[in-house]
């Protein structure tokens, strides 16, 4: 059996790319389509409407599709949120907060940083203090689910604070879209970054912004153009007219269309969040029985990613390889956690029986590696 064929039996327990259903994969076989034809304009209009609808913000936000991973949406959001001569406040308590900061700095946008420990949510009061003391802050950027650690930041509380100011609220919801509470409507965010993959179970390669009609759409029109490809104002103008400035990932758009159909047929947001909570409960009960410590305290844990301490004396590469031989792909810790922790994500299409069996696979892997150490 080829290596490619062998991957068909692997369960991806990494936080993206997430597993997909057969129907979503088959949607990419609908055929080739020129993006200047009316058929694509119809698909584009359908996706712009369905993305906002399925995420509960159809009455308050407008969708802009972007061909690129979630990082493309993040960068588009950053450069489209801050007017000339103003500042971006960035919440930094993980790798992805640091990435937002890096994007702003790369485009010459002045930044203000509110730091928090990697294992702790940011204090909304610290953001309120900065906004009161600095009237040059034009936008506040926060990652909802920091997949670095499996941590949730309090975006609803932050959103309520930002609403009292002229600044816009930018939320990186890449890893929380359709997975976490509160839902996006409760956050009152003006610029939301999302992706087709992960919680929506589409194919990687298409991401999106949700722009609030209260502040978001006006803001992207008011900022200076800082990119050609990632210019949100140009994308919004074109997509409102049923066009798209550059060649899109047409087949990936087909797959997103199918993924949203499946998502809504299964009950939409509430059902998807419930599914993720059930998965988290199953795997975390197993982790507890195995004595694997969870990094994030219970009230702040995401539904889809768990950062775990590595078993004593076992390095991540060895654990990864043992579990892969048993049909599971896990993920390393990031940054300063790379030597001490690993991560298990339960995103995408995963059969529940395989998650139930994960505990046994972990136990066997740890036993095997511990025995090998003593040999």
Short mmCIF file of C-alpha atoms in Angstrom, two decimals, residues 6-375:
data_model
loop_
_atom_site.label_atom_id
_atom_site.label_comp_id
_atom_site.label_asym_id
_atom_site.label_seq_id
_atom_site.Cartn_x
_atom_site.Cartn_y
_atom_site.Cartn_z
CA UNK A 6 -2.29 4.69 3.98
CA UNK A 7 -3.26 8.21 5.02
CA UNK A 8 -6.93 7.50 4.27
CA UNK A 9 -7.23 5.62 7.57
CA UNK A 10 -5.56 8.28 9.70
CA UNK A 11 -7.60 10.38 12.11
CA UNK A 12 -6.30 13.95 12.12
CA UNK A 13 -6.09 15.24 15.67
CA UNK A 14 -4.27 18.41 14.66
CA UNK A 15 -5.90 21.86 14.74
CA UNK A 16 -6.09 22.18 10.97
CA UNK A 17 -6.28 21.01 8.33
CA UNK A 18 -9.31 19.23 9.73
CA UNK A 19 -10.89 16.07 8.38
CA UNK A 20 -13.68 16.39 5.83
CA UNK A 21 -16.66 14.31 4.75
CA UNK A 22 -16.81 12.31 1.51
CA UNK A 23 -19.52 14.64 0.17
CA UNK A 24 -17.36 17.72 0.79
CA UNK A 25 -14.41 16.13 -0.99
CA UNK A 26 -16.61 14.98 -3.86
CA UNK A 27 -17.97 18.51 -4.27
CA UNK A 28 -14.58 19.49 -5.69
CA UNK A 29 -15.34 17.21 -8.64
CA UNK A 30 -18.28 19.30 -9.84
CA UNK A 31 -16.10 20.45 -12.71
CA UNK A 32 -13.97 23.33 -13.90
CA UNK A 33 -15.53 26.77 -13.94
CA UNK A 34 -14.26 30.16 -15.06
CA UNK A 35 -14.73 32.69 -12.28
CA UNK A 36 -15.88 35.32 -14.79
CA UNK A 37 -18.93 33.29 -15.74
CA UNK A 38 -22.40 33.87 -14.27
CA UNK A 39 -22.36 30.43 -12.66
CA UNK A 40 -19.50 31.47 -10.40
CA UNK A 41 -21.18 34.79 -9.63
CA UNK A 42 -24.16 32.77 -8.40
CA UNK A 43 -21.90 30.55 -6.27
CA UNK A 44 -20.15 33.61 -4.84
CA UNK A 45 -23.45 35.27 -3.94
CA UNK A 46 -24.71 32.07 -2.35
CA UNK A 47 -21.58 31.70 -0.21
CA UNK A 48 -21.55 35.35 0.86
CA UNK A 49 -25.10 34.92 2.10
CA UNK A 50 -24.71 31.44 3.60
CA UNK A 51 -21.50 32.09 5.55
CA UNK A 52 -23.04 35.03 7.41
CA UNK A 53 -26.33 33.16 7.85
CA UNK A 54 -24.87 29.95 9.21
CA UNK A 55 -22.74 31.89 11.71
CA UNK A 56 -25.69 33.89 13.00
CA UNK A 57 -24.72 37.36 11.77
CA UNK A 58 -26.69 37.69 8.54
CA UNK A 59 -28.50 40.80 9.78
CA UNK A 60 -25.39 42.62 10.97
CA UNK A 61 -22.42 41.53 8.86
CA UNK A 62 -21.36 41.21 5.24
CA UNK A 63 -19.08 38.41 4.00
CA UNK A 64 -15.88 38.91 1.99
CA UNK A 65 -14.38 35.67 0.65
CA UNK A 66 -10.60 35.40 0.40
CA UNK A 67 -8.62 32.78 -1.49
CA UNK A 68 -6.00 31.76 1.04
CA UNK A 69 -5.68 30.13 4.44
CA UNK A 70 -6.94 31.67 7.64
CA UNK A 71 -3.68 33.60 7.90
CA UNK A 72 -4.65 35.48 4.72
CA UNK A 73 -7.90 36.53 6.40
CA UNK A 74 -5.97 37.63 9.50
CA UNK A 75 -3.61 39.81 7.48
CA UNK A 76 -6.43 41.28 5.42
CA UNK A 77 -8.25 42.16 8.62
CA UNK A 78 -5.22 43.78 10.23
CA UNK A 79 -4.39 46.02 7.30
CA UNK A 80 -8.05 46.89 6.78
CA UNK A 81 -8.84 47.98 10.33
CA UNK A 82 -6.46 50.84 11.17
CA UNK A 83 -6.60 54.26 9.58
CA UNK A 84 -3.49 56.29 8.77
CA UNK A 85 -1.72 57.69 11.81
CA UNK A 86 -3.64 55.47 14.25
CA UNK A 87 -2.72 52.42 16.33
CA UNK A 88 -3.75 48.80 16.66
CA UNK A 89 -4.12 47.31 20.13
CA UNK A 90 -3.19 43.62 20.04
CA UNK A 91 -3.97 41.06 22.75
CA UNK A 92 -0.91 38.85 22.98
CA UNK A 93 -1.22 35.61 24.94
CA UNK A 94 -0.18 33.04 22.37
CA UNK A 95 1.41 32.41 19.01
CA UNK A 96 -1.55 33.76 17.05
CA UNK A 97 -1.82 36.99 18.99
CA UNK A 98 1.89 37.42 18.29
CA UNK A 99 1.16 36.75 14.62
CA UNK A 100 -1.40 39.57 14.51
CA UNK A 101 1.23 41.83 16.04
CA UNK A 102 3.82 40.74 13.49
CA UNK A 103 1.44 41.44 10.61
CA UNK A 104 0.78 44.96 11.82
CA UNK A 105 4.47 45.65 12.23
CA UNK A 106 5.23 44.28 8.76
CA UNK A 107 2.84 46.83 7.25
CA UNK A 108 4.13 49.73 9.31
CA UNK A 109 1.06 49.96 11.55
CA UNK A 110 1.87 51.29 15.01
CA UNK A 111 0.86 48.89 17.77
CA UNK A 112 -0.02 48.82 21.44
CA UNK A 113 0.22 45.44 23.18
CA UNK A 114 -1.76 44.03 26.09
CA UNK A 115 0.09 40.93 27.22
CA UNK A 116 -1.24 38.03 29.26
CA UNK A 117 0.30 34.68 30.23
CA UNK A 118 -0.14 31.94 27.64
CA UNK A 119 -2.31 29.88 29.97
CA UNK A 120 -4.57 32.77 31.06
CA UNK A 121 -7.26 34.78 29.30
CA UNK A 122 -6.63 38.47 28.89
CA UNK A 123 -8.12 40.87 31.47
CA UNK A 124 -10.75 43.00 29.67
CA UNK A 125 -10.09 45.75 32.20
CA UNK A 126 -6.57 46.17 30.85
CA UNK A 127 -8.02 46.84 27.41
CA UNK A 128 -10.52 49.32 28.82
CA UNK A 129 -7.69 51.19 30.55
CA UNK A 130 -5.68 51.42 27.32
CA UNK A 131 -8.65 52.66 25.31
CA UNK A 132 -9.41 55.36 27.88
CA UNK A 133 -5.82 56.57 27.98
CA UNK A 134 -4.97 56.47 24.26
CA UNK A 135 -7.36 58.03 21.74
CA UNK A 136 -5.11 56.99 18.86
CA UNK A 137 -6.12 53.33 19.23
CA UNK A 138 -8.24 52.68 16.14
CA UNK A 139 -8.80 48.94 16.47
CA UNK A 140 -8.55 46.19 19.08
CA UNK A 141 -7.45 42.75 17.83
CA UNK A 142 -7.95 39.56 19.84
CA UNK A 143 -7.76 35.85 19.11
CA UNK A 144 -10.87 34.08 20.39
CA UNK A 145 -9.40 30.58 20.58
CA UNK A 146 -5.61 30.53 20.95
CA UNK A 147 -4.82 27.09 19.55
CA UNK A 148 -1.32 27.50 20.96
CA UNK A 149 -2.75 26.27 24.25
CA UNK A 150 -6.47 25.62 23.78
CA UNK A 151 -7.32 28.86 25.59
CA UNK A 152 -10.45 31.02 25.11
CA UNK A 153 -10.26 34.80 25.45
CA UNK A 154 -13.36 36.70 26.69
CA UNK A 155 -14.42 38.28 23.40
CA UNK A 156 -17.97 39.18 24.51
CA UNK A 157 -16.64 41.23 27.42
CA UNK A 158 -14.01 42.87 25.23
CA UNK A 159 -16.59 43.60 22.53
CA UNK A 160 -18.82 45.39 25.03
CA UNK A 161 -15.88 47.60 26.02
CA UNK A 162 -14.83 48.42 22.46
CA UNK A 163 -18.41 49.34 21.50
CA UNK A 164 -18.13 52.35 23.78
CA UNK A 165 -15.29 53.74 21.68
CA UNK A 166 -14.66 54.76 18.08
CA UNK A 167 -12.30 51.83 17.62
CA UNK A 168 -13.36 48.69 15.76
CA UNK A 169 -13.11 45.22 17.29
CA UNK A 170 -11.20 42.63 15.25
CA UNK A 171 -11.65 38.98 16.27
CA UNK A 172 -9.58 36.12 14.95
CA UNK A 173 -12.23 33.41 15.04
CA UNK A 174 -10.29 31.03 12.78
CA UNK A 175 -10.31 28.18 15.31
CA UNK A 176 -13.54 29.06 17.10
CA UNK A 177 -15.98 29.55 14.21
CA UNK A 178 -18.98 27.25 14.77
CA UNK A 179 -17.17 25.56 17.67
CA UNK A 180 -17.23 27.88 20.66
CA UNK A 181 -19.54 29.98 22.78
CA UNK A 182 -20.32 32.82 22.86
CA UNK A 183 -21.44 32.92 19.26
CA UNK A 184 -20.17 35.66 16.99
CA UNK A 185 -23.29 37.79 17.35
CA UNK A 186 -22.66 38.10 21.11
CA UNK A 187 -19.13 39.39 20.55
CA UNK A 188 -20.31 42.47 18.61
CA UNK A 189 -17.11 42.32 16.58
CA UNK A 190 -16.70 44.57 13.56
CA UNK A 191 -14.12 42.51 11.66
CA UNK A 192 -14.19 38.73 12.09
CA UNK A 193 -11.71 36.32 10.52
CA UNK A 194 -12.87 32.81 9.67
CA UNK A 195 -11.95 29.88 7.48
CA UNK A 196 -13.72 27.22 5.44
CA UNK A 197 -11.86 24.44 7.20
CA UNK A 198 -11.83 23.71 10.94
CA UNK A 199 -15.30 24.26 12.48
CA UNK A 200 -17.18 24.45 9.18
CA UNK A 201 -15.50 21.23 7.95
CA UNK A 202 -14.74 22.58 4.48
CA UNK A 203 -11.51 22.29 2.51
CA UNK A 204 -8.50 24.51 3.34
CA UNK A 205 -7.80 27.30 0.89
CA UNK A 206 -10.75 29.66 1.33
CA UNK A 207 -11.10 32.04 4.25
CA UNK A 208 -13.35 35.01 4.87
CA UNK A 209 -13.99 38.23 6.71
CA UNK A 210 -17.32 39.15 8.26
CA UNK A 211 -17.61 42.95 8.30
CA UNK A 212 -20.19 44.63 10.47
CA UNK A 213 -22.47 47.07 8.67
CA UNK A 214 -22.29 49.31 11.77
CA UNK A 215 -18.53 49.94 11.64
CA UNK A 216 -16.66 47.29 9.68
CA UNK A 217 -17.60 48.07 6.09
CA UNK A 218 -16.99 51.81 6.57
CA UNK A 219 -13.67 51.17 8.25
CA UNK A 220 -12.16 49.08 5.43
CA UNK A 221 -13.16 51.83 3.00
CA UNK A 222 -11.41 54.47 5.13
CA UNK A 223 -7.99 52.86 5.56
CA UNK A 224 -5.11 53.41 3.11
CA UNK A 225 -4.45 50.61 0.65
CA UNK A 226 -1.62 48.53 2.11
CA UNK A 227 -1.77 45.51 -0.19
CA UNK A 228 -2.91 44.63 -3.69
CA UNK A 229 -4.06 41.06 -3.13
CA UNK A 230 -5.23 41.47 0.48
CA UNK A 231 -7.10 44.75 0.05
CA UNK A 232 -10.45 44.27 1.82
CA UNK A 233 -12.04 47.38 0.29
CA UNK A 234 -11.30 46.20 -3.26
CA UNK A 235 -12.55 42.71 -2.45
CA UNK A 236 -15.75 44.08 -0.93
CA UNK A 237 -16.49 46.35 -3.91
CA UNK A 238 -15.94 43.57 -6.41
CA UNK A 239 -17.91 40.95 -4.52
CA UNK A 240 -20.86 43.26 -4.03
CA UNK A 241 -20.93 43.49 -7.83
CA UNK A 242 -20.82 39.69 -8.20
CA UNK A 243 -17.14 39.66 -9.21
CA UNK A 244 -13.85 38.79 -7.57
CA UNK A 245 -10.56 40.61 -8.27
CA UNK A 246 -8.27 37.60 -8.63
CA UNK A 247 -8.57 33.93 -9.55
CA UNK A 248 -10.37 32.17 -6.69
CA UNK A 249 -10.07 28.56 -5.56
CA UNK A 250 -13.23 27.55 -7.38
CA UNK A 251 -13.25 23.90 -6.35
CA UNK A 252 -12.64 24.83 -2.71
CA UNK A 253 -15.64 27.17 -2.95
CA UNK A 254 -17.72 24.21 -4.16
CA UNK A 255 -16.56 22.27 -1.11
CA UNK A 256 -17.46 25.11 1.26
CA UNK A 257 -20.90 25.26 -0.32
CA UNK A 258 -21.40 21.57 0.43
CA UNK A 259 -19.93 21.87 3.93
CA UNK A 260 -22.41 24.61 4.83
CA UNK A 261 -25.26 22.50 3.46
CA UNK A 262 -24.19 19.62 5.73
CA UNK A 263 -23.69 21.97 8.69
CA UNK A 264 -27.20 23.43 8.41
CA UNK A 265 -28.81 20.05 7.76
CA UNK A 266 -27.23 18.76 10.99
CA UNK A 267 -28.74 21.57 13.06
CA UNK A 268 -26.39 24.51 12.55
CA UNK A 269 -24.45 26.36 15.22
CA UNK A 270 -26.04 24.93 18.36
CA UNK A 271 -25.73 21.35 17.14
CA UNK A 272 -22.11 21.84 16.03
CA UNK A 273 -21.10 23.38 19.38
CA UNK A 274 -22.86 20.54 21.21
CA UNK A 275 -20.94 18.00 19.10
CA UNK A 276 -17.63 19.60 19.99
CA UNK A 277 -18.48 19.69 23.68
CA UNK A 278 -19.34 16.00 23.57
CA UNK A 279 -16.06 15.20 21.87
CA UNK A 280 -14.09 17.22 24.40
CA UNK A 281 -15.79 15.41 27.28
CA UNK A 282 -14.97 11.99 25.81
CA UNK A 283 -11.27 12.60 25.16
CA UNK A 284 -10.62 14.60 28.32
CA UNK A 285 -12.10 11.88 30.50
CA UNK A 286 -9.56 9.55 28.92
CA UNK A 287 -6.71 12.00 29.48
CA UNK A 288 -7.67 12.23 33.16
CA UNK A 289 -7.67 8.45 33.53
CA UNK A 290 -4.19 8.34 31.98
CA UNK A 291 -2.92 11.05 34.29
CA UNK A 292 -2.12 13.50 31.50
CA UNK A 293 -2.38 17.05 32.86
CA UNK A 294 -4.34 19.65 30.85
CA UNK A 295 -2.56 23.00 30.59
CA UNK A 296 -5.62 25.27 30.62
CA UNK A 297 -7.93 25.55 33.63
CA UNK A 298 -11.47 24.25 33.17
CA UNK A 299 -13.38 27.56 32.77
CA UNK A 300 -11.12 28.76 29.95
CA UNK A 301 -10.74 25.59 27.84
CA UNK A 302 -11.71 25.53 24.19
CA UNK A 303 -13.99 22.77 22.93
CA UNK A 304 -11.62 21.53 20.25
CA UNK A 305 -7.97 21.71 21.37
CA UNK A 306 -6.34 20.28 24.50
CA UNK A 307 -2.71 21.00 25.39
CA UNK A 308 -1.34 18.15 27.50
CA UNK A 309 1.88 17.65 29.42
CA UNK A 310 4.13 15.07 27.80
CA UNK A 311 4.43 11.83 29.78
CA UNK A 312 7.57 11.72 31.92
CA UNK A 313 10.65 10.90 29.88
CA UNK A 314 8.82 10.69 26.53
CA UNK A 315 9.68 13.16 23.76
CA UNK A 316 7.01 14.41 21.38
CA UNK A 317 8.45 12.90 18.15
CA UNK A 318 8.40 9.40 19.64
CA UNK A 319 4.84 9.80 20.92
CA UNK A 320 3.71 11.20 17.58
CA UNK A 321 5.17 8.27 15.66
CA UNK A 322 3.72 5.64 18.00
CA UNK A 323 0.24 7.15 17.74
CA UNK A 324 0.51 7.52 13.97
CA UNK A 325 1.22 3.79 13.76
CA UNK A 326 -2.05 3.33 15.61
CA UNK A 327 -3.98 5.59 13.22
CA UNK A 328 -3.86 9.02 14.91
CA UNK A 329 -1.99 12.21 14.01
CA UNK A 330 -1.37 14.52 16.98
CA UNK A 331 0.32 17.94 17.09
CA UNK A 332 3.36 19.37 18.84
CA UNK A 333 3.39 22.12 21.41
CA UNK A 334 4.31 25.53 20.03
CA UNK A 335 7.06 27.92 20.97
CA UNK A 336 8.13 27.62 24.60
CA UNK A 337 5.80 24.63 25.09
CA UNK A 338 7.39 22.50 22.36
CA UNK A 339 9.56 20.51 24.79
CA UNK A 340 6.97 19.99 27.50
CA UNK A 341 3.52 19.69 25.88
CA UNK A 342 1.64 18.24 22.94
CA UNK A 343 -1.79 19.00 21.57
CA UNK A 344 -4.79 16.94 20.58
CA UNK A 345 -7.53 18.58 18.51
CA UNK A 346 -10.96 17.17 17.77
CA UNK A 347 -11.81 19.33 14.74
CA UNK A 348 -13.45 18.24 11.54
CA UNK A 349 -15.13 15.02 10.55
CA UNK A 350 -14.08 12.40 13.11
CA UNK A 351 -16.09 9.24 13.87
CA UNK A 352 -16.94 9.17 17.58
CA UNK A 353 -15.83 5.52 17.97
CA UNK A 354 -12.31 6.54 16.93
CA UNK A 355 -12.27 9.18 19.67
CA UNK A 356 -13.44 6.60 22.21
CA UNK A 357 -10.57 4.34 21.08
CA UNK A 358 -7.99 7.15 21.41
CA UNK A 359 -7.51 6.50 25.14
CA UNK A 360 -6.42 2.93 24.47
CA UNK A 361 -4.09 4.01 21.66
CA UNK A 362 -2.49 6.59 23.94
CA UNK A 363 -2.12 4.12 26.77
CA UNK A 364 -0.50 1.53 24.47
CA UNK A 365 1.84 4.12 23.00
CA UNK A 366 2.97 5.41 26.39
CA UNK A 367 3.44 1.86 27.73
CA UNK A 368 5.48 0.87 24.67
CA UNK A 369 7.74 3.93 24.87
CA UNK A 370 8.21 3.61 28.63
CA UNK A 371 9.17 -0.06 28.22
CA UNK A 372 11.58 0.82 25.42
CA UNK A 373 13.25 3.39 27.68
CA UNK A 374 13.84 0.78 30.36
CA UNK A 375 15.20 -1.82 27.95
#
